[in-house]
Each structure stands twice: as structure tokens, then as C-alpha cells.
mmCIF file with all atom_site columns, C-alpha atoms in Angstrom:
data_model
loop_
_atom_site.group_PDB
_atom_site.id
_atom_site.type_symbol
_atom_site.label_atom_id
_atom_site.label_alt_id
_atom_site.label_comp_id
_atom_site.label_asym_id
_atom_site.label_entity_id
_atom_site.label_seq_id
_atom_site.pdbx_PDB_ins_code
_atom_site.Cartn_x
_atom_site.Cartn_y
_atom_site.Cartn_z
_atom_site.occupancy
_atom_site.B_iso_or_equiv
_atom_site.pdbx_formal_charge
_atom_site.auth_seq_id
_atom_site.auth_comp_id
_atom_site.auth_asym_id
_atom_site.auth_atom_id
_atom_site.pdbx_PDB_model_num
ATOM 1   C CA . GLU A 1 1   ? 88.518  89.417  110.918 1.00 0.00 ? 708 GLU A CA 1
ATOM 2   C CA . ILE A 1 2   ? 91.038  92.035  109.633 1.00 0.00 ? 709 ILE A CA 1
ATOM 3   C CA . VAL A 1 3   ? 91.380  94.696  111.859 1.00 0.00 ? 710 VAL A CA 1
ATOM 4   C CA . MET A 1 4   ? 92.441  98.567  110.846 1.00 0.00 ? 711 MET A CA 1
ATOM 5   C CA . THR A 1 5   ? 94.596  101.183 112.804 1.00 0.00 ? 712 THR A CA 1
ATOM 6   C CA . GLN A 1 6   ? 94.355  104.557 112.399 1.00 0.00 ? 713 GLN A CA 1
ATOM 7   C CA . SER A 1 7   ? 96.414  106.444 113.512 1.00 0.00 ? 714 SER A CA 1
ATOM 8   C CA . PRO A 1 8   ? 96.467  109.194 114.625 1.00 0.00 ? 715 PRO A CA 1
ATOM 9   C CA . ALA A 1 9   ? 93.317  109.923 116.512 1.00 0.00 ? 716 ALA A CA 1
ATOM 10  C CA . THR A 1 10  ? 93.146  113.487 116.262 1.00 0.00 ? 717 THR A CA 1
ATOM 11  C CA . LEU A 1 11  ? 95.203  115.321 113.623 1.00 0.00 ? 718 LEU A CA 1
ATOM 12  C CA . SER A 1 12  ? 95.814  119.453 114.383 1.00 0.00 ? 719 SER A CA 1
ATOM 13  C CA . VAL A 1 13  ? 96.615  121.507 110.889 1.00 0.00 ? 720 VAL A CA 1
ATOM 14  C CA . SER A 1 14  ? 96.046  124.212 110.468 1.00 0.00 ? 721 SER A CA 1
ATOM 15  C CA . PRO A 1 15  ? 94.131  125.243 107.202 1.00 0.00 ? 722 PRO A CA 1
ATOM 16  C CA . GLY A 1 16  ? 96.393  125.217 103.521 1.00 0.00 ? 723 GLY A CA 1
ATOM 17  C CA . GLU A 1 17  ? 98.585  123.467 104.938 1.00 0.00 ? 724 GLU A CA 1
ATOM 18  C CA . ARG A 1 18  ? 99.068  119.496 104.136 1.00 0.00 ? 725 ARG A CA 1
ATOM 19  C CA . ALA A 1 19  ? 97.593  116.703 106.540 1.00 0.00 ? 726 ALA A CA 1
ATOM 20  C CA . THR A 1 20  ? 98.582  113.153 105.992 1.00 0.00 ? 727 THR A CA 1
ATOM 21  C CA . LEU A 1 21  ? 96.424  110.223 107.784 1.00 0.00 ? 728 LEU A CA 1
ATOM 22  C CA . SER A 1 22  ? 97.128  106.445 108.558 1.00 0.00 ? 729 SER A CA 1
ATOM 23  C CA . CYS A 1 23  ? 95.724  102.893 108.067 1.00 0.00 ? 730 CYS A CA 1
ATOM 24  C CA . ARG A 1 24  ? 97.102  100.210 109.190 1.00 0.00 ? 731 ARG A CA 1
ATOM 25  C CA . ALA A 1 25  ? 96.052  96.807  107.983 1.00 0.00 ? 732 ALA A CA 1
ATOM 26  C CA . SER A 1 26  ? 97.059  93.106  110.276 1.00 0.00 ? 733 SER A CA 1
ATOM 27  C CA . GLU A 1 27  ? 97.433  91.709  106.960 1.00 0.00 ? 734 GLU A CA 1
ATOM 28  C CA . SER A 1 28  ? 98.245  91.984  103.650 1.00 0.00 ? 735 SER A CA 1
ATOM 29  C CA . LEU A 1 29  ? 95.118  93.530  101.382 1.00 0.00 ? 736 LEU A CA 1
ATOM 30  C CA . GLY A 1 30  ? 94.817  94.693  98.575  1.00 0.00 ? 737 GLY A CA 1
ATOM 31  C CA . ASN A 1 31  ? 91.774  96.787  98.703  1.00 0.00 ? 738 ASN A CA 1
ATOM 32  C CA . LEU A 1 32  ? 90.501  99.398  101.083 1.00 0.00 ? 739 LEU A CA 1
ATOM 33  C CA . ALA A 1 33  ? 88.194  102.552 100.636 1.00 0.00 ? 740 ALA A CA 1
ATOM 34  C CA . TRP A 1 34  ? 88.112  106.083 102.921 1.00 0.00 ? 741 TRP A CA 1
ATOM 35  C CA . TYR A 1 35  ? 85.751  107.550 103.903 1.00 0.00 ? 742 TYR A CA 1
ATOM 36  C CA . GLN A 1 36  ? 84.778  111.619 105.324 1.00 0.00 ? 743 GLN A CA 1
ATOM 37  C CA . GLN A 1 37  ? 81.685  112.298 107.420 1.00 0.00 ? 744 GLN A CA 1
ATOM 38  C CA . LYS A 1 38  ? 81.039  115.381 109.562 1.00 0.00 ? 745 LYS A CA 1
ATOM 39  C CA . PRO A 1 39  ? 78.488  115.880 112.766 1.00 0.00 ? 746 PRO A CA 1
ATOM 40  C CA . GLY A 1 40  ? 75.115  114.723 112.000 1.00 0.00 ? 747 GLY A CA 1
ATOM 41  C CA . GLN A 1 41  ? 75.223  113.060 108.704 1.00 0.00 ? 748 GLN A CA 1
ATOM 42  C CA . ALA A 1 42  ? 76.372  109.987 106.801 1.00 0.00 ? 749 ALA A CA 1
ATOM 43  C CA . PRO A 1 43  ? 79.585  109.237 105.219 1.00 0.00 ? 750 PRO A CA 1
ATOM 44  C CA . ARG A 1 44  ? 80.985  109.436 101.777 1.00 0.00 ? 751 ARG A CA 1
ATOM 45  C CA . LEU A 1 45  ? 83.544  107.858 99.848  1.00 0.00 ? 752 LEU A CA 1
ATOM 46  C CA . LEU A 1 46  ? 86.115  109.579 98.786  1.00 0.00 ? 753 LEU A CA 1
ATOM 47  C CA . ILE A 1 47  ? 88.793  106.787 97.198  1.00 0.00 ? 754 ILE A CA 1
ATOM 48  C CA . PHE A 1 48  ? 88.341  104.069 96.316  1.00 0.00 ? 755 PHE A CA 1
ATOM 49  C CA . ALA A 1 49  ? 91.396  100.658 95.762  1.00 0.00 ? 756 ALA A CA 1
ATOM 50  C CA . ALA A 1 50  ? 93.354  102.606 97.682  1.00 0.00 ? 757 ALA A CA 1
ATOM 51  C CA . SER A 1 51  ? 94.175  105.713 95.149  1.00 0.00 ? 758 SER A CA 1
ATOM 52  C CA . THR A 1 52  ? 91.655  106.258 93.020  1.00 0.00 ? 759 THR A CA 1
ATOM 53  C CA . ARG A 1 53  ? 89.575  109.162 93.432  1.00 0.00 ? 760 ARG A CA 1
ATOM 54  C CA . ALA A 1 54  ? 85.835  108.615 93.611  1.00 0.00 ? 761 ALA A CA 1
ATOM 55  C CA . THR A 1 55  ? 83.204  111.181 91.653  1.00 0.00 ? 762 THR A CA 1
ATOM 56  C CA . GLY A 1 56  ? 83.680  114.371 93.099  1.00 0.00 ? 763 GLY A CA 1
ATOM 57  C CA . THR A 1 57  ? 86.215  113.832 95.265  1.00 0.00 ? 764 THR A CA 1
ATOM 58  C CA . PRO A 1 58  ? 88.808  116.950 95.024  1.00 0.00 ? 765 PRO A CA 1
ATOM 59  C CA . ALA A 1 59  ? 92.610  116.543 93.769  1.00 0.00 ? 766 ALA A CA 1
ATOM 60  C CA . ARG A 1 60  ? 93.730  117.561 96.266  1.00 0.00 ? 767 ARG A CA 1
ATOM 61  C CA . PHE A 1 61  ? 92.714  114.334 98.314  1.00 0.00 ? 768 PHE A CA 1
ATOM 62  C CA . SER A 1 62  ? 95.607  111.322 98.053  1.00 0.00 ? 769 SER A CA 1
ATOM 63  C CA . GLY A 1 63  ? 95.725  107.947 98.379  1.00 0.00 ? 770 GLY A CA 1
ATOM 64  C CA . SER A 1 64  ? 99.042  105.627 98.676  1.00 0.00 ? 771 SER A CA 1
ATOM 65  C CA . ALA A 1 65  ? 99.488  101.905 99.590  1.00 0.00 ? 772 ALA A CA 1
ATOM 66  C CA . SER A 1 66  ? 102.794 100.401 101.159 1.00 0.00 ? 773 SER A CA 1
ATOM 67  C CA . GLY A 1 67  ? 101.886 96.796  102.145 1.00 0.00 ? 774 GLY A CA 1
ATOM 68  C CA . THR A 1 68  ? 100.125 96.811  104.938 1.00 0.00 ? 775 THR A CA 1
ATOM 69  C CA . GLU A 1 69  ? 100.510 101.179 105.248 1.00 0.00 ? 776 GLU A CA 1
ATOM 70  C CA . PHE A 1 70  ? 97.248  102.943 103.446 1.00 0.00 ? 777 PHE A CA 1
ATOM 71  C CA . THR A 1 71  ? 98.027  106.648 103.742 1.00 0.00 ? 778 THR A CA 1
ATOM 72  C CA . LEU A 1 72  ? 94.975  109.567 102.562 1.00 0.00 ? 779 LEU A CA 1
ATOM 73  C CA . THR A 1 73  ? 96.546  113.211 101.476 1.00 0.00 ? 780 THR A CA 1
ATOM 74  C CA . ILE A 1 74  ? 95.003  116.402 101.611 1.00 0.00 ? 781 ILE A CA 1
ATOM 75  C CA . SER A 1 75  ? 97.115  118.402 100.079 1.00 0.00 ? 782 SER A CA 1
ATOM 76  C CA . SER A 1 76  ? 95.748  121.779 101.595 1.00 0.00 ? 783 SER A CA 1
ATOM 77  C CA . LEU A 1 77  ? 93.870  121.911 103.729 1.00 0.00 ? 784 LEU A CA 1
ATOM 78  C CA . GLN A 1 78  ? 90.101  123.645 103.059 1.00 0.00 ? 785 GLN A CA 1
ATOM 79  C CA . SER A 1 79  ? 88.001  124.084 105.667 1.00 0.00 ? 786 SER A CA 1
ATOM 80  C CA . GLU A 1 80  ? 84.870  122.160 104.566 1.00 0.00 ? 787 GLU A CA 1
ATOM 81  C CA . ASP A 1 81  ? 87.849  119.136 104.744 1.00 0.00 ? 788 ASP A CA 1
ATOM 82  C CA . PHE A 1 82  ? 88.218  120.079 108.446 1.00 0.00 ? 789 PHE A CA 1
ATOM 83  C CA . ALA A 1 83  ? 86.044  116.385 109.585 1.00 0.00 ? 790 ALA A CA 1
ATOM 84  C CA . VAL A 1 84  ? 86.303  112.277 110.811 1.00 0.00 ? 791 VAL A CA 1
ATOM 85  C CA . TYR A 1 85  ? 88.441  110.277 108.237 1.00 0.00 ? 792 TYR A CA 1
ATOM 86  C CA . TYR A 1 86  ? 87.158  106.580 108.187 1.00 0.00 ? 793 TYR A CA 1
ATOM 87  C CA . CYS A 1 87  ? 89.741  103.733 106.092 1.00 0.00 ? 794 CYS A CA 1
ATOM 88  C CA . GLN A 1 88  ? 87.969  100.493 105.525 1.00 0.00 ? 795 GLN A CA 1
ATOM 89  C CA . GLN A 1 89  ? 88.749  97.097  103.924 1.00 0.00 ? 796 GLN A CA 1
ATOM 90  C CA . TYR A 1 90  ? 87.153  95.051  101.609 1.00 0.00 ? 797 TYR A CA 1
ATOM 91  C CA . SER A 1 91  ? 89.846  92.510  100.605 1.00 0.00 ? 798 SER A CA 1
ATOM 92  C CA . ASN A 1 92  ? 88.054  90.560  103.131 1.00 0.00 ? 799 ASN A CA 1
ATOM 93  C CA . TRP A 1 93  ? 84.855  89.406  104.975 1.00 0.00 ? 800 TRP A CA 1
ATOM 94  C CA . PRO A 1 94  ? 83.931  90.995  107.108 1.00 0.00 ? 801 PRO A CA 1
ATOM 95  C CA . PRO A 1 95  ? 84.730  94.773  105.268 1.00 0.00 ? 802 PRO A CA 1
ATOM 96  C CA . THR A 1 96  ? 86.427  96.676  108.265 1.00 0.00 ? 803 THR A CA 1
ATOM 97  C CA . PHE A 1 97  ? 86.748  99.897  109.024 1.00 0.00 ? 804 PHE A CA 1
ATOM 98  C CA . GLY A 1 98  ? 89.366  101.894 111.254 1.00 0.00 ? 805 GLY A CA 1
ATOM 99  C CA . GLN A 1 99  ? 89.065  103.954 114.976 1.00 0.00 ? 806 GLN A CA 1
ATOM 100 C CA . GLY A 1 100 ? 88.923  107.083 112.711 1.00 0.00 ? 807 GLY A CA 1
ATOM 101 C CA . THR A 1 101 ? 91.082  109.912 112.675 1.00 0.00 ? 808 THR A CA 1
ATOM 102 C CA . LYS A 1 102 ? 89.681  113.410 113.331 1.00 0.00 ? 809 LYS A CA 1
ATOM 103 C CA . VAL A 1 103 ? 91.634  116.458 111.487 1.00 0.00 ? 810 VAL A CA 1
ATOM 104 C CA . GLU A 1 104 ? 90.403  119.655 113.645 1.00 0.00 ? 811 GLU A CA 1
ATOM 105 C CA . ILE A 1 105 ? 91.834  123.261 112.782 1.00 0.00 ? 812 ILE A CA 1
ATOM 106 C CA . LYS A 1 106 ? 94.475  124.054 114.442 1.00 0.00 ? 813 LYS A CA 1
ATOM 107 C CA . GLU B 2 1   ? 70.155  111.528 92.263  1.00 0.00 ? 501 GLU B CA 1
ATOM 108 C CA . VAL B 2 2   ? 70.066  108.332 93.796  1.00 0.00 ? 502 VAL B CA 1
ATOM 109 C CA . GLN B 2 3   ? 68.832  107.828 96.799  1.00 0.00 ? 503 GLN B CA 1
ATOM 110 C CA . LEU B 2 4   ? 68.902  105.704 99.934  1.00 0.00 ? 504 LEU B CA 1
ATOM 111 C CA . VAL B 2 5   ? 66.381  106.764 102.756 1.00 0.00 ? 505 VAL B CA 1
ATOM 112 C CA . GLU B 2 6   ? 65.640  104.567 105.759 1.00 0.00 ? 506 GLU B CA 1
ATOM 113 C CA . SER B 2 7   ? 63.232  104.276 107.831 1.00 0.00 ? 507 SER B CA 1
ATOM 114 C CA . GLY B 2 8   ? 62.056  102.450 111.527 1.00 0.00 ? 508 GLY B CA 1
ATOM 115 C CA . GLY B 2 9   ? 63.729  103.594 113.948 1.00 0.00 ? 509 GLY B CA 1
ATOM 116 C CA . GLY B 2 10  ? 63.146  104.510 117.803 1.00 0.00 ? 510 GLY B CA 1
ATOM 117 C CA . LEU B 2 11  ? 63.306  104.015 120.853 1.00 0.00 ? 511 LEU B CA 1
ATOM 118 C CA . VAL B 2 12  ? 63.091  99.810  121.848 1.00 0.00 ? 512 VAL B CA 1
ATOM 119 C CA . GLN B 2 13  ? 62.592  98.582  125.019 1.00 0.00 ? 513 GLN B CA 1
ATOM 120 C CA . PRO B 2 14  ? 66.505  95.095  126.547 1.00 0.00 ? 514 PRO B CA 1
ATOM 121 C CA . GLY B 2 15  ? 64.633  91.764  124.292 1.00 0.00 ? 515 GLY B CA 1
ATOM 122 C CA . GLY B 2 16  ? 62.602  93.317  121.397 1.00 0.00 ? 516 GLY B CA 1
ATOM 123 C CA . SER B 2 17  ? 62.887  93.831  117.868 1.00 0.00 ? 517 SER B CA 1
ATOM 124 C CA . LEU B 2 18  ? 62.589  96.538  115.379 1.00 0.00 ? 518 LEU B CA 1
ATOM 125 C CA . ARG B 2 19  ? 62.089  96.769  111.523 1.00 0.00 ? 519 ARG B CA 1
ATOM 126 C CA . LEU B 2 20  ? 64.319  98.851  109.670 1.00 0.00 ? 520 LEU B CA 1
ATOM 127 C CA . SER B 2 21  ? 63.682  99.528  105.549 1.00 0.00 ? 521 SER B CA 1
ATOM 128 C CA . CYS B 2 22  ? 65.805  101.046 103.503 1.00 0.00 ? 522 CYS B CA 1
ATOM 129 C CA . ALA B 2 23  ? 63.535  102.777 100.256 1.00 0.00 ? 523 ALA B CA 1
ATOM 130 C CA . THR B 2 24  ? 65.858  103.622 97.542  1.00 0.00 ? 524 THR B CA 1
ATOM 131 C CA . SER B 2 25  ? 65.555  105.021 94.436  1.00 0.00 ? 525 SER B CA 1
ATOM 132 C CA . GLY B 2 26  ? 67.240  106.913 91.041  1.00 0.00 ? 526 GLY B CA 1
ATOM 133 C CA . PHE B 2 27  ? 69.444  103.231 90.068  1.00 0.00 ? 527 PHE B CA 1
ATOM 134 C CA . THR B 2 28  ? 68.010  99.441  88.709  1.00 0.00 ? 528 THR B CA 1
ATOM 135 C CA . PHE B 2 29  ? 67.951  98.392  92.274  1.00 0.00 ? 529 PHE B CA 1
ATOM 136 C CA . SER B 2 30  ? 67.551  94.697  91.304  1.00 0.00 ? 530 SER B CA 1
ATOM 137 C CA . GLY B 2 31  ? 70.999  95.075  90.449  1.00 0.00 ? 531 GLY B CA 1
ATOM 138 C CA . TYR B 2 32  ? 73.138  96.150  93.341  1.00 0.00 ? 532 TYR B CA 1
ATOM 139 C CA . GLU B 2 33  ? 74.250  94.541  96.379  1.00 0.00 ? 533 GLU B CA 1
ATOM 140 C CA . ILE B 2 34  ? 73.037  96.677  99.106  1.00 0.00 ? 534 ILE B CA 1
ATOM 141 C CA . ASN B 2 35  ? 74.891  96.432  102.696 1.00 0.00 ? 535 ASN B CA 1
ATOM 142 C CA . TRP B 2 36  ? 73.558  98.110  107.044 1.00 0.00 ? 536 TRP B CA 1
ATOM 143 C CA . VAL B 2 37  ? 76.391  100.115 108.573 1.00 0.00 ? 537 VAL B CA 1
ATOM 144 C CA . ARG B 2 38  ? 75.901  100.957 112.204 1.00 0.00 ? 538 ARG B CA 1
ATOM 145 C CA . GLN B 2 39  ? 77.506  103.789 114.130 1.00 0.00 ? 539 GLN B CA 1
ATOM 146 C CA . ALA B 2 40  ? 76.817  103.779 117.955 1.00 0.00 ? 540 ALA B CA 1
ATOM 147 C CA . PRO B 2 41  ? 77.377  107.086 119.590 1.00 0.00 ? 541 PRO B CA 1
ATOM 148 C CA . GLY B 2 42  ? 80.205  109.086 119.425 1.00 0.00 ? 542 GLY B CA 1
ATOM 149 C CA . LYS B 2 43  ? 82.554  106.386 117.981 1.00 0.00 ? 543 LYS B CA 1
ATOM 150 C CA . GLY B 2 44  ? 83.304  104.736 114.663 1.00 0.00 ? 544 GLY B CA 1
ATOM 151 C CA . LEU B 2 45  ? 81.462  103.021 111.965 1.00 0.00 ? 545 LEU B CA 1
ATOM 152 C CA . GLU B 2 46  ? 81.074  98.482  111.729 1.00 0.00 ? 546 GLU B CA 1
ATOM 153 C CA . TRP B 2 47  ? 80.141  96.945  109.006 1.00 0.00 ? 547 TRP B CA 1
ATOM 154 C CA . VAL B 2 48  ? 76.080  94.749  109.676 1.00 0.00 ? 548 VAL B CA 1
ATOM 155 C CA . SER B 2 49  ? 74.780  92.978  107.075 1.00 0.00 ? 549 SER B CA 1
ATOM 156 C CA . TYR B 2 50  ? 75.202  92.261  103.049 1.00 0.00 ? 550 TYR B CA 1
ATOM 157 C CA . ILE B 2 51  ? 72.501  91.209  100.592 1.00 0.00 ? 551 ILE B CA 1
ATOM 158 C CA . SER B 2 52  ? 73.368  89.680  96.821  1.00 0.00 ? 552 SER B CA 1
ATOM 159 C CA . THR B 2 53  ? 71.124  91.429  94.343  1.00 0.00 ? 553 THR B CA 1
ATOM 160 C CA . THR B 2 54  ? 69.335  88.021  94.534  1.00 0.00 ? 554 THR B CA 1
ATOM 161 C CA . GLY B 2 55  ? 69.049  87.759  98.072  1.00 0.00 ? 555 GLY B CA 1
ATOM 162 C CA . SER B 2 56  ? 70.430  84.503  96.988  1.00 0.00 ? 556 SER B CA 1
ATOM 163 C CA . THR B 2 57  ? 74.455  86.005  99.204  1.00 0.00 ? 557 THR B CA 1
ATOM 164 C CA . ILE B 2 58  ? 73.641  87.623  102.890 1.00 0.00 ? 558 ILE B CA 1
ATOM 165 C CA . TYR B 2 59  ? 76.178  87.924  105.511 1.00 0.00 ? 559 TYR B CA 1
ATOM 166 C CA . TYR B 2 60  ? 75.965  89.142  108.591 1.00 0.00 ? 560 TYR B CA 1
ATOM 167 C CA . ALA B 2 61  ? 79.477  90.604  112.097 1.00 0.00 ? 561 ALA B CA 1
ATOM 168 C CA . ASP B 2 62  ? 79.719  88.374  114.079 1.00 0.00 ? 562 ASP B CA 1
ATOM 169 C CA . SER B 2 63  ? 77.947  90.583  116.081 1.00 0.00 ? 563 SER B CA 1
ATOM 170 C CA . VAL B 2 64  ? 74.675  90.579  114.684 1.00 0.00 ? 564 VAL B CA 1
ATOM 171 C CA . LYS B 2 65  ? 74.731  86.589  114.285 1.00 0.00 ? 565 LYS B CA 1
ATOM 172 C CA . GLY B 2 66  ? 71.073  84.911  114.625 1.00 0.00 ? 566 GLY B CA 1
ATOM 173 C CA . ARG B 2 67  ? 69.691  87.968  115.993 1.00 0.00 ? 567 ARG B CA 1
ATOM 174 C CA . PHE B 2 68  ? 69.266  89.940  112.807 1.00 0.00 ? 568 PHE B CA 1
ATOM 175 C CA . SER B 2 69  ? 67.637  89.127  109.331 1.00 0.00 ? 569 SER B CA 1
ATOM 176 C CA . ILE B 2 70  ? 68.493  90.955  106.276 1.00 0.00 ? 570 ILE B CA 1
ATOM 177 C CA . SER B 2 71  ? 65.932  90.945  102.803 1.00 0.00 ? 571 SER B CA 1
ATOM 178 C CA . ARG B 2 72  ? 65.130  92.779  100.333 1.00 0.00 ? 572 ARG B CA 1
ATOM 179 C CA . ASP B 2 73  ? 61.470  92.898  97.822  1.00 0.00 ? 573 ASP B CA 1
ATOM 180 C CA . ASN B 2 74  ? 62.856  94.179  94.228  1.00 0.00 ? 574 ASN B CA 1
ATOM 181 C CA . ALA B 2 75  ? 59.685  94.864  93.398  1.00 0.00 ? 575 ALA B CA 1
ATOM 182 C CA . LYS B 2 76  ? 59.731  97.639  95.760  1.00 0.00 ? 576 LYS B CA 1
ATOM 183 C CA . ASN B 2 77  ? 63.434  98.564  95.406  1.00 0.00 ? 577 ASN B CA 1
ATOM 184 C CA . SER B 2 78  ? 62.960  98.497  98.959  1.00 0.00 ? 578 SER B CA 1
ATOM 185 C CA . VAL B 2 79  ? 65.907  96.190  101.831 1.00 0.00 ? 579 VAL B CA 1
ATOM 186 C CA . PHE B 2 80  ? 64.710  95.184  105.445 1.00 0.00 ? 580 PHE B CA 1
ATOM 187 C CA . LEU B 2 81  ? 66.993  94.705  108.108 1.00 0.00 ? 581 LEU B CA 1
ATOM 188 C CA . GLN B 2 82  ? 64.901  92.903  111.140 1.00 0.00 ? 582 GLN B CA 1
ATOM 189 C CA . MET B 2 83  ? 66.718  93.789  114.366 1.00 0.00 ? 583 MET B CA 1
ATOM 190 C CA . ASN B 2 84  ? 65.748  91.159  117.306 1.00 0.00 ? 584 ASN B CA 1
ATOM 191 C CA . SER B 2 85  ? 66.642  90.194  120.877 1.00 0.00 ? 585 SER B CA 1
ATOM 192 C CA . LEU B 2 86  ? 68.307  94.076  121.072 1.00 0.00 ? 586 LEU B CA 1
ATOM 193 C CA . ARG B 2 87  ? 70.559  95.226  123.856 1.00 0.00 ? 587 ARG B CA 1
ATOM 194 C CA . ALA B 2 88  ? 72.099  97.327  124.438 1.00 0.00 ? 588 ALA B CA 1
ATOM 195 C CA . GLU B 2 89  ? 74.488  97.330  122.256 1.00 0.00 ? 589 GLU B CA 1
ATOM 196 C CA . ASP B 2 90  ? 72.746  97.582  119.652 1.00 0.00 ? 590 ASP B CA 1
ATOM 197 C CA . THR B 2 91  ? 71.747  100.996 120.167 1.00 0.00 ? 591 THR B CA 1
ATOM 198 C CA . ALA B 2 92  ? 73.728  103.302 116.884 1.00 0.00 ? 592 ALA B CA 1
ATOM 199 C CA . VAL B 2 93  ? 72.129  104.861 113.963 1.00 0.00 ? 593 VAL B CA 1
ATOM 200 C CA . TYR B 2 94  ? 71.788  102.279 110.899 1.00 0.00 ? 594 TYR B CA 1
ATOM 201 C CA . TYR B 2 95  ? 72.845  103.119 107.029 1.00 0.00 ? 595 TYR B CA 1
ATOM 202 C CA . CYS B 2 96  ? 71.926  101.297 104.485 1.00 0.00 ? 596 CYS B CA 1
ATOM 203 C CA . ALA B 2 97  ? 74.857  101.807 101.528 1.00 0.00 ? 597 ALA B CA 1
ATOM 204 C CA . ARG B 2 98  ? 74.689  100.400 98.410  1.00 0.00 ? 598 ARG B CA 1
ATOM 205 C CA . ASP B 2 99  ? 77.311  98.395  96.040  1.00 0.00 ? 599 ASP B CA 1
ATOM 206 C CA . GLU B 2 100 ? 79.245  94.739  97.136  1.00 0.00 ? 600 GLU B CA 1
ATOM 207 C CA . TYR B 2 101 ? 82.891  95.827  99.060  1.00 0.00 ? 601 TYR B CA 1
ATOM 208 C CA . TYR B 2 102 ? 82.884  99.897  99.144  1.00 0.00 ? 602 TYR B CA 1
ATOM 209 C CA . TYR B 2 103 ? 79.951  102.144 99.564  1.00 0.00 ? 603 TYR B CA 1
ATOM 210 C CA . GLN B 2 104 ? 79.358  104.547 96.891  1.00 0.00 ? 604 GLN B CA 1
ATOM 211 C CA . TYR B 2 105 ? 75.576  106.009 97.668  1.00 0.00 ? 605 TYR B CA 1
ATOM 212 C CA . TRP B 2 106 ? 74.764  106.295 102.167 1.00 0.00 ? 606 TRP B CA 1
ATOM 213 C CA . GLY B 2 107 ? 70.905  107.268 103.695 1.00 0.00 ? 607 GLY B CA 1
ATOM 214 C CA . GLN B 2 108 ? 71.093  109.115 106.278 1.00 0.00 ? 608 GLN B CA 1
ATOM 215 C CA . GLY B 2 109 ? 70.536  106.757 108.626 1.00 0.00 ? 609 GLY B CA 1
ATOM 216 C CA . THR B 2 110 ? 68.255  106.236 111.030 1.00 0.00 ? 610 THR B CA 1
ATOM 217 C CA . LEU B 2 111 ? 68.474  106.264 115.221 1.00 0.00 ? 611 LEU B CA 1
ATOM 218 C CA . VAL B 2 112 ? 67.746  102.538 116.808 1.00 0.00 ? 612 VAL B CA 1
ATOM 219 C CA . THR B 2 113 ? 67.896  103.214 120.932 1.00 0.00 ? 613 THR B CA 1
ATOM 220 C CA . VAL B 2 114 ? 68.101  100.183 123.428 1.00 0.00 ? 614 VAL B CA 1
ATOM 221 C CA . SER B 2 115 ? 66.874  100.982 126.975 1.00 0.00 ? 615 SER B CA 1
ATOM 222 C CA . SER B 2 116 ? 64.683  100.078 129.059 1.00 0.00 ? 616 SER B CA 1
#
């Protein structure tokens, strides 16, 4: 199965600053999604197809891809953006998730 | 409004069984694939199982293969996960999630605790 590795595990950012989250796949793939999860809530789809924002995802969230490296960028962190973010590949079965990046207030 | 509501979780002893349900509304259920995804306490997300629109195609994670069984009833807009031979490592919140590849809609989850 494809292994997804996210970095860093924790990212400390001040409100208004830019956050850059990374996700690396163990092999080349073309289909990746990003989710946001807040405590006690189900995950929320943010991005699919590596760079397409899901319905309702604010424009400050953007996704990009380069080979096996994928990036989620939050251009200017808002208070509601502090959460855990997961990447998920859906190119090959089984679908696999990264271990998550926690974005916390600095 | 699209809704998925899980039920059936609870405390079960190792080796026991549970049947989870995912009741849906707000969309044409028979036209969508459904997955189960779980999350152990304080851990990340793990895909568990997938069922196609007609139930003709089913996949399982290796960690549950041979112990879990997914099914659906398109007349009742529901999906089920029969979990047998439960182990401590199956303890998690179980979510049902709509769609084949990435998951636009999720339920709120149901907690399964496997402990003696």
C-alpha cells in the first residue's frame, strides 16, 4: 500500500501568518485529498485532486503537487483554522491517510 | 441536506461482535458508494471498508479482512458493518463517509470500545 508521510507533526503559527503543511507519498500518485479535523468532530474535506477546493472551502486554503510531494498552504491563518490536517491518497487501493499535522496557536 | 448517522457502537469484550449502522438522508442513496473509516483514540484516520452502489464490489483493509463484513440496503438508505472477533486494537470511533475516492460527507461517528 502507499504510505503517506506528513510533516511536521505539529506546526505552531500565529494568527494571520502563513502555514505550509507537507505530505509525501511513498510512490507516484495523482489523486490526493486534504481534510481538516477539529476536536470531537468528523473530518471535513478541504481539497481534492491535489488542488481543487471543495465546496465551502475558503480561498485562503490552496493545494499543490510536485511528484510525490504535496503541499497544503493556508495563506493567513484564522482562529478557526487551528486543527489537525490529514492528507489522503486515492490513486490506489487501499486509500491511505497521513498521520496528520496539528496546527496550533503560537 | 445530506446526513449520515452512525449507530450501534458500544462496549464489547474481546472476541465479541457488534453491528454498526449508517442511516442516510438528503441524497439518492443508491447512487453513491459508502466507506467506513475509523479513528483510534488520539490517533489518525484509517480506512476500513468500501461498498459500491449495488453492493457488488466490496473492499476491506487487511487489518479487518475476514472479521468485518459490509453490506447495504438501498431500500432503507442504510449501510451496515458487521464486526466479529473484535480485538482491543479495533477500539475507535467509526465513521461512515460518502463517495468512492475522497469523502465529501461524513457522519458524526460511533465509538466502539473493545475491552474486558
